[in-house]
PDB file of C-alpha atoms in Angstrom:
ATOM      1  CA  UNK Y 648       5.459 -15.595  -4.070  1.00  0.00           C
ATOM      2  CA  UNK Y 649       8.061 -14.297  -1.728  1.00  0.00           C
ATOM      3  CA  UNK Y 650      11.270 -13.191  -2.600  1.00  0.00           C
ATOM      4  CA  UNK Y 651      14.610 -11.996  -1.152  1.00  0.00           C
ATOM      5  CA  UNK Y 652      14.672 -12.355   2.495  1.00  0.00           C
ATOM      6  CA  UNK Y 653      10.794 -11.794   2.660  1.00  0.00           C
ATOM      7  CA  UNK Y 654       8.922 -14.488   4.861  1.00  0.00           C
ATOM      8  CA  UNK Y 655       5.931 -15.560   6.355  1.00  0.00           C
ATOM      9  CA  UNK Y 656       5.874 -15.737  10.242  1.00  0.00           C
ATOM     10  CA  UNK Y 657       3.830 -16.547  13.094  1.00  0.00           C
ATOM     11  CA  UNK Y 658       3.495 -15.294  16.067  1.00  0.00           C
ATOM     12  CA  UNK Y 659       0.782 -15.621  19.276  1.00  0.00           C
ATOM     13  CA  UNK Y 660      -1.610 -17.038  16.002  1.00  0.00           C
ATOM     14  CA  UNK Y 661      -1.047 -13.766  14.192  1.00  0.00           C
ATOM     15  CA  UNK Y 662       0.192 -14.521  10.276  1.00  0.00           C
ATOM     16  CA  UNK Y 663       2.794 -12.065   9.900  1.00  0.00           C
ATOM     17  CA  UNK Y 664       4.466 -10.820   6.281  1.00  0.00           C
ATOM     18  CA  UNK Y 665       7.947  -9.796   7.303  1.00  0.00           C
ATOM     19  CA  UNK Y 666      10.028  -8.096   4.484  1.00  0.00           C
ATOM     20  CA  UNK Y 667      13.561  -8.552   6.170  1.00  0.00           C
ATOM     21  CA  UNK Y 668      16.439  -6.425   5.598  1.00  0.00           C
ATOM     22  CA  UNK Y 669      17.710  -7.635   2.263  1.00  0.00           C
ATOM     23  CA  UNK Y 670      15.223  -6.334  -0.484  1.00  0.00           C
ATOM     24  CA  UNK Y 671      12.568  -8.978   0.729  1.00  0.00           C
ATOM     25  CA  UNK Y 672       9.205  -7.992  -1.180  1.00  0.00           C
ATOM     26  CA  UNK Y 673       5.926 -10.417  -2.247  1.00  0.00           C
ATOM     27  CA  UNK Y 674       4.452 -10.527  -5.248  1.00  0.00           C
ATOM     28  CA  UNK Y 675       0.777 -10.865  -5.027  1.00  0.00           C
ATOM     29  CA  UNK Y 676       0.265 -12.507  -8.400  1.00  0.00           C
ATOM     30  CA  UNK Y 677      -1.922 -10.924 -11.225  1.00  0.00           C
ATOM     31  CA  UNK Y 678      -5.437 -11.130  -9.949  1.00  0.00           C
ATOM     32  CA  UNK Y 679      -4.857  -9.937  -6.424  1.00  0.00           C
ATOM     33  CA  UNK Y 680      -7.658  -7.181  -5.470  1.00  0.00           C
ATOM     34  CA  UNK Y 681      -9.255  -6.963  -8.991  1.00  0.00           C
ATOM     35  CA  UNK Y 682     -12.311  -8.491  -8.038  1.00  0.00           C
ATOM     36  CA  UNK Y 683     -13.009  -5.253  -5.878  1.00  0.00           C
ATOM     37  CA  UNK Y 684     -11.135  -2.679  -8.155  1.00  0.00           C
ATOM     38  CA  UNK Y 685     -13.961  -2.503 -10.910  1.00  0.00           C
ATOM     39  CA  UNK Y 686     -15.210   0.747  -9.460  1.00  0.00           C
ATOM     40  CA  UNK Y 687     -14.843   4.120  -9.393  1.00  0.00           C
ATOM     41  CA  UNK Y 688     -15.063   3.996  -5.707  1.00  0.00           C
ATOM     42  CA  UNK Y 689     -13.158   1.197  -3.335  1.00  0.00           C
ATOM     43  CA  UNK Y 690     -10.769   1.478  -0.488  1.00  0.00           C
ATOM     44  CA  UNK Y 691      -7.230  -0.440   0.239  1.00  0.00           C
ATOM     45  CA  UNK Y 692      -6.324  -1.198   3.523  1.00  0.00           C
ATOM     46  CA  UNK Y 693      -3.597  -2.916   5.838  1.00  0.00           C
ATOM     47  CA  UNK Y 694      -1.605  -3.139   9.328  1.00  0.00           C
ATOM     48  CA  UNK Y 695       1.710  -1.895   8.648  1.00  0.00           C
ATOM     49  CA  UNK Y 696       5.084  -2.025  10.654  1.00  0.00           C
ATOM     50  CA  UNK Y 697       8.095  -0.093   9.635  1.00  0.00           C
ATOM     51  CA  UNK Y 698      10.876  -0.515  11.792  1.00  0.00           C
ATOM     52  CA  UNK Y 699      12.798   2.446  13.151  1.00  0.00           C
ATOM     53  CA  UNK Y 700      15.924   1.481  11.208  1.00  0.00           C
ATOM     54  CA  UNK Y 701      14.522   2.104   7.809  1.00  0.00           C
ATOM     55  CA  UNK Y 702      15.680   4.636   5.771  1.00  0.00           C
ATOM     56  CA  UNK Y 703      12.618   6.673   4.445  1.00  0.00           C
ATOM     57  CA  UNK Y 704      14.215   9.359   3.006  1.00  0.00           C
ATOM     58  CA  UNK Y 705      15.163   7.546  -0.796  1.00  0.00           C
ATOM     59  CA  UNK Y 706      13.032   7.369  -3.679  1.00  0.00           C
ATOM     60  CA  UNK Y 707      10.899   4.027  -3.300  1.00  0.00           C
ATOM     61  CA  UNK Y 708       9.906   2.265  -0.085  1.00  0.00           C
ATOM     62  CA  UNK Y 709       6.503   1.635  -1.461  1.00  0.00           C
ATOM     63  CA  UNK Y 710       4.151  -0.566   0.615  1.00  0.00           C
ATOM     64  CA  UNK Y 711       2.236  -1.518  -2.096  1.00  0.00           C
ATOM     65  CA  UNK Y 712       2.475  -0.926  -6.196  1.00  0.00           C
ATOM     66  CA  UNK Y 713       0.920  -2.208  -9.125  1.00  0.00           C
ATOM     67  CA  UNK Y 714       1.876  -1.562 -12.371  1.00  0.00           C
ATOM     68  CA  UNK Y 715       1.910  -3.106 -16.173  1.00  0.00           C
ATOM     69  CA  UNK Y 716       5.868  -3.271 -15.868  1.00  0.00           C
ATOM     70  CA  UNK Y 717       8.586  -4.290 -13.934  1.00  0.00           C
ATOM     71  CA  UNK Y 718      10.273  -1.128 -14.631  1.00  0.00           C
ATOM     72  CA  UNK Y 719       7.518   1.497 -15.148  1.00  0.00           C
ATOM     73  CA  UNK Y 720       9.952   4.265 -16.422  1.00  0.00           C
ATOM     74  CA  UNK Y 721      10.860   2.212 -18.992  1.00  0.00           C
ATOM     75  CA  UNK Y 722       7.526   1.218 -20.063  1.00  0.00           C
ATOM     76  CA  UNK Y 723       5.035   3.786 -19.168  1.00  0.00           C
ATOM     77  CA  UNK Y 724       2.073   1.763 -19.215  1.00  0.00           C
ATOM     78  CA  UNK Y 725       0.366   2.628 -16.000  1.00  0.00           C
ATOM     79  CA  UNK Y 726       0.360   1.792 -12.248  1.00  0.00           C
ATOM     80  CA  UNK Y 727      -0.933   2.938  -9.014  1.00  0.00           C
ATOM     81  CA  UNK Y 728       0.892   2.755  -5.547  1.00  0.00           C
ATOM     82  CA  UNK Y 729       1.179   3.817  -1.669  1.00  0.00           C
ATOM     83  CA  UNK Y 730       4.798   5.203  -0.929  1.00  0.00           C
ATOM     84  CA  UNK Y 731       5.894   5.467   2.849  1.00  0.00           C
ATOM     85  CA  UNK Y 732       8.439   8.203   2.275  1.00  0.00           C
ATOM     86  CA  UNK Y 733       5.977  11.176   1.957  1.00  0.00           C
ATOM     87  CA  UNK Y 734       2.643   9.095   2.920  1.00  0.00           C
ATOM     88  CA  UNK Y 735       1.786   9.110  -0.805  1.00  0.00           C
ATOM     89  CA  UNK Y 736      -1.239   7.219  -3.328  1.00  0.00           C
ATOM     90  CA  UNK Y 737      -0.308   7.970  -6.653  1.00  0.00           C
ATOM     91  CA  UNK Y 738      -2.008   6.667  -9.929  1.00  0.00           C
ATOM     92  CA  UNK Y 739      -1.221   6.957 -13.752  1.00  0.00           C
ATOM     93  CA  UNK Y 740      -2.071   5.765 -17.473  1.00  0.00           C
ATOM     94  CA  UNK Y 741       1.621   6.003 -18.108  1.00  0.00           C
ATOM     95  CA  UNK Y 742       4.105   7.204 -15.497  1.00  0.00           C
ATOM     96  CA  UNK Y 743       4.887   9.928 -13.109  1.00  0.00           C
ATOM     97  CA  UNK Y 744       4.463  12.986 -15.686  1.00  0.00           C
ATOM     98  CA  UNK Y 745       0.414  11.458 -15.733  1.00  0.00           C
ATOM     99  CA  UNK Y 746       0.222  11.098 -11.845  1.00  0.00           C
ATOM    100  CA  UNK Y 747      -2.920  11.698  -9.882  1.00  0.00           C
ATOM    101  CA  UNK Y 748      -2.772  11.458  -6.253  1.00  0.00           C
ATOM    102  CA  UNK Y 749      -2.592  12.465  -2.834  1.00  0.00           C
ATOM    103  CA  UNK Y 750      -0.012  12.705   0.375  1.00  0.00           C
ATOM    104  CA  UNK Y 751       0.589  14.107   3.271  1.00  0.00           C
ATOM    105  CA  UNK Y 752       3.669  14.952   2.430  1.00  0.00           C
ATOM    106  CA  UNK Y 753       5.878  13.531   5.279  1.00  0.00           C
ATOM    107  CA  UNK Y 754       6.978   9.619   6.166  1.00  0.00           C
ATOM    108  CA  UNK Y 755       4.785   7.165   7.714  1.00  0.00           C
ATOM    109  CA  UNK Y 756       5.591   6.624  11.239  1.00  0.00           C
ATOM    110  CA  UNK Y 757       7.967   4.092  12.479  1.00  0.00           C
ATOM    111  CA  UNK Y 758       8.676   1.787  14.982  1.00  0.00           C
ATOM    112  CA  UNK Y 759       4.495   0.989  15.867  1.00  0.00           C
ATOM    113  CA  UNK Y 760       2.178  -0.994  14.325  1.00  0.00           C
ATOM    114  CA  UNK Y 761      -0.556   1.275  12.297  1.00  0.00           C
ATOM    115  CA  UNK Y 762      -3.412   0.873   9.908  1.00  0.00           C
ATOM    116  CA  UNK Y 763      -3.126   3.001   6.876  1.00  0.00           C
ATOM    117  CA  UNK Y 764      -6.231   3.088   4.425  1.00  0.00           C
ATOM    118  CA  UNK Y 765      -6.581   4.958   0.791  1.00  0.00           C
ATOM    119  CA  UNK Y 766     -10.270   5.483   0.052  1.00  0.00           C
ATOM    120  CA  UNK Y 767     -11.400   6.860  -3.256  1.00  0.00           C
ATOM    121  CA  UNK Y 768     -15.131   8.438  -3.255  1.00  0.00           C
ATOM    122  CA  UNK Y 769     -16.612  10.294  -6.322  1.00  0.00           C
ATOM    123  CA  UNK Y 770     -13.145  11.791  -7.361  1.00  0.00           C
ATOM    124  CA  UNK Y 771     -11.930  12.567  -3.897  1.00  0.00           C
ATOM    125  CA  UNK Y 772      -8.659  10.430  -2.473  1.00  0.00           C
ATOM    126  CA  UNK Y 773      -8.481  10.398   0.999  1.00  0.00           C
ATOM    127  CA  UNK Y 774      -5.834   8.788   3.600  1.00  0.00           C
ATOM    128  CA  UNK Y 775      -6.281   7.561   7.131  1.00  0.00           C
ATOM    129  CA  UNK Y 776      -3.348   6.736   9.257  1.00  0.00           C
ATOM    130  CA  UNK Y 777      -5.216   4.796  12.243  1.00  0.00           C
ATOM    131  CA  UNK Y 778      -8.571   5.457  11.369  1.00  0.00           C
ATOM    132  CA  UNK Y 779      -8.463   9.120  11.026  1.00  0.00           C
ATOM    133  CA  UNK Y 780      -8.436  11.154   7.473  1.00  0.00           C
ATOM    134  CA  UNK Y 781      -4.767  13.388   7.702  1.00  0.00           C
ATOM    135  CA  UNK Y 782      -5.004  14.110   3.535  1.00  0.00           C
ATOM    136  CA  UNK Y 783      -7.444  14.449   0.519  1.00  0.00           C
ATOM    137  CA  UNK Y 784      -7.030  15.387  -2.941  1.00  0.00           C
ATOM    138  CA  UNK Y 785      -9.347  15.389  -6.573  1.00  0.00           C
ATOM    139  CA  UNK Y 786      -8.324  11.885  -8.126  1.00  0.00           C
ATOM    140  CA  UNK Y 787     -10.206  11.190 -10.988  1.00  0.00           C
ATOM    141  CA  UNK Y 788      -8.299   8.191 -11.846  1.00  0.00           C
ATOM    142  CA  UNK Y 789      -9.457   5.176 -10.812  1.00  0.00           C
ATOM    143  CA  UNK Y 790      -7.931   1.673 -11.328  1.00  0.00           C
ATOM    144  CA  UNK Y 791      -9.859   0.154 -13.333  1.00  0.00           C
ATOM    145  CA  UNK Y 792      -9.219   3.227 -15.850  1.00  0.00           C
ATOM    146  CA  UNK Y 793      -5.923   1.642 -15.956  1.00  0.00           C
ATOM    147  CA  UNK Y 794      -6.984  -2.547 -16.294  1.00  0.00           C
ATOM    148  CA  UNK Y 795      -5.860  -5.219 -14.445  1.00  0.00           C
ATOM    149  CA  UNK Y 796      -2.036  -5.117 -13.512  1.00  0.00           C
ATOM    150  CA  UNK Y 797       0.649  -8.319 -13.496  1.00  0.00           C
ATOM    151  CA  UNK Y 798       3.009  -6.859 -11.829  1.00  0.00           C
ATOM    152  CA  UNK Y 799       1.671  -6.485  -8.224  1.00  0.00           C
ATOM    153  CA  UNK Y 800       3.986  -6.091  -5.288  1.00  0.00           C
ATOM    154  CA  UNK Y 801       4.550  -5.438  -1.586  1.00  0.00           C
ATOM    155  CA  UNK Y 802       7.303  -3.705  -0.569  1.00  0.00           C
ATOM    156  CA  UNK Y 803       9.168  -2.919  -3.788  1.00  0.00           C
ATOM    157  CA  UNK Y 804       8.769  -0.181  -6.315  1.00  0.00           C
ATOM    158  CA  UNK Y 805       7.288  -0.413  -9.797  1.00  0.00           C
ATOM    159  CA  UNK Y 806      10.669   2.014 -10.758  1.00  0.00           C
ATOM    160  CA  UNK Y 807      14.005  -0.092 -11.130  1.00  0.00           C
ATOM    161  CA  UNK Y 808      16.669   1.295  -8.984  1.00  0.00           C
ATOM    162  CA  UNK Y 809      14.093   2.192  -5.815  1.00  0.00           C
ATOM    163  CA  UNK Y 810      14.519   1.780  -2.222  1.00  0.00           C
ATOM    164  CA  UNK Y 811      12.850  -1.802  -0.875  1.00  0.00           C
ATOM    165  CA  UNK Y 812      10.895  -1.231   2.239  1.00  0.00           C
ATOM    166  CA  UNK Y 813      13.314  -3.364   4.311  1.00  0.00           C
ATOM    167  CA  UNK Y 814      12.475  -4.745   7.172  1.00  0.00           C
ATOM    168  CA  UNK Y 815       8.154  -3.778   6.983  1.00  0.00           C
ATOM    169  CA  UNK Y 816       5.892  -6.078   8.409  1.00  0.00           C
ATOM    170  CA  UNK Y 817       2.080  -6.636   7.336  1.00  0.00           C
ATOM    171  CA  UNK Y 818      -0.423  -8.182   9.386  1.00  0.00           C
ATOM    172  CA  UNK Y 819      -4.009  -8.242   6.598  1.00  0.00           C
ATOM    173  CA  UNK Y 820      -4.202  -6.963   3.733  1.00  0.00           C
ATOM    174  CA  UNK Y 821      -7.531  -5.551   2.170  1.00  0.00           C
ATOM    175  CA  UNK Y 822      -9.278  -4.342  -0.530  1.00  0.00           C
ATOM    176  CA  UNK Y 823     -13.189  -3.086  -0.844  1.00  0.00           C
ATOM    177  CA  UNK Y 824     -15.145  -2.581  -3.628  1.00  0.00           C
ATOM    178  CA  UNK Y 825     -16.799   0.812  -2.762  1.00  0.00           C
ATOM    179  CA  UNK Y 826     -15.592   3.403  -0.062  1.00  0.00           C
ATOM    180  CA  UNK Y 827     -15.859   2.299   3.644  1.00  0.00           C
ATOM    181  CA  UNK Y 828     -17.387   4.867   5.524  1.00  0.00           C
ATOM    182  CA  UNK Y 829     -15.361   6.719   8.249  1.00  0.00           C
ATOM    183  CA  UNK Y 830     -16.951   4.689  10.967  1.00  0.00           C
ATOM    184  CA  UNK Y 831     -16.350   1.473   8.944  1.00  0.00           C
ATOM    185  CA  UNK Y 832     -12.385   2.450   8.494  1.00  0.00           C
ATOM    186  CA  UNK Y 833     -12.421   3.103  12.691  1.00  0.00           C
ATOM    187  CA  UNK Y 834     -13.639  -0.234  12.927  1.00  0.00           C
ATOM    188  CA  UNK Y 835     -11.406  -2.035  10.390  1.00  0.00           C
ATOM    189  CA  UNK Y 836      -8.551  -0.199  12.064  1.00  0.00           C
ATOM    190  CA  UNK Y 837      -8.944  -0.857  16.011  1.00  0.00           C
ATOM    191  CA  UNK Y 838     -10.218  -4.318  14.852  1.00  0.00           C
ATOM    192  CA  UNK Y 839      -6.479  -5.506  15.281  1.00  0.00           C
ATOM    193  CA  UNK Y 840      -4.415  -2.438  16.082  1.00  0.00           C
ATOM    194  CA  UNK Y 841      -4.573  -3.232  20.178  1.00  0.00           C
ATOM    195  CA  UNK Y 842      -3.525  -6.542  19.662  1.00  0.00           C
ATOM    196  CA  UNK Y 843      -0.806  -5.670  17.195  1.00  0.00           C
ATOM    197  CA  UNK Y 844       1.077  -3.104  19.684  1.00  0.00           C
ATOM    198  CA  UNK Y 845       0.478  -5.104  22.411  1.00  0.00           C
ATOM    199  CA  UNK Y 846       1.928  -7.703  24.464  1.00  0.00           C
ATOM    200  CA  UNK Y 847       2.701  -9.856  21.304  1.00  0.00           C
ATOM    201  CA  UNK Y 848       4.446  -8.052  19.127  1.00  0.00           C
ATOM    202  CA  UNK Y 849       5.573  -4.711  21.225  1.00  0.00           C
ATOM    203  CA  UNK Y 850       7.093  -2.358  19.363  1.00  0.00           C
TER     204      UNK Y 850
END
């Protein structure tokens, strides 16, 4: 279901998620990825644009977040997300005094068209940023530690009061049950990144 001024474009026979600037954000429905998040091991994965306007800087602008709450700060029931202000997967039971996760500590670039992946392997959380691994941590949570989430968004923040990510685009959306190798995240990633930063979208 889209909401604010989130909407679903196309363009040269690409299908586009675009966010907008007024706290657009989809919500993927209850069920969304479950069927692949019954593992300890899986990997999440999707094209991502963040325009060169966005503010990166305030607490939110997650590109993806599920969570048992609407406000998880005031129900600390558990949730996992991807934030693009310090390139951060973060998972708890209840909320961010429980977190488990891993970043690279800075903000996601902006202004191109990039794939960014979160594998989990045998307790080790890694993210790619166009196919290559830039951080890794020991997560021991999984998501299915957690159950199956309703509230499950894309570009808004399981915490009332957080940033939107305005104005983000997505082009595909994944999620695997087990870990892609390396060489299957390269492939996943070039797959569509040409084609995104080329001719028909620019940049």
């Amino acid at each position: 279901t889209l909401h604010g001024s989130a909407q679903l474009i196309t363009v040269g026979g690409w299908h586009v998620l675009d966010l907008g600037d007024k706290d657009g954000w989809l919500d993927l429905g209850g069920e969304t990825g479950w069927d692949e998040l019954t593992d300890d091991n899986f990997t999440i994965a999707t094209h991502l644009f963040i325009p060169s306007t966005t503010d990166l800087s305030q607490a939110g602008n997650f590109v993806f977040s599920f969570s048992h709450a609407a406000d998880i700060h005031q129900q600390p029931d558990g949730c996992f997300f991807l934030g693009a202000g310090k390139t951060r997967y973060a998972i708890t039971p209840t909320d961010y005094r429980d977190e488990q996760g891993v970043q690279t500590g800075i903000p996601l670039e902006k202004g191109v068209w990039q794939h960014v992946a979160y594998r989990q392997q045998d307790g080790l959380g890694t993210l790619f940023i166009n196919g290559l691994p830039v951080a890794s941590d020991s997560v021991r949570l999984a998501p299915k530690d957690i159950g199956q989430t309703e509230y499950n968004w894309l570009g808004r923040s399981c915490y009332s009061g957080d940033a939107y990510l305005k104005g983000a685009r997505y082009c595909w959306l994944s999620f695997t049950h087990g870990a892609l190798s390396d060489e299957q995240i390269i492939d996943e990633c070039e797959s569509y990144l040409d084609d995104l930063n080329g001719e028909l979208f620019g940049s």
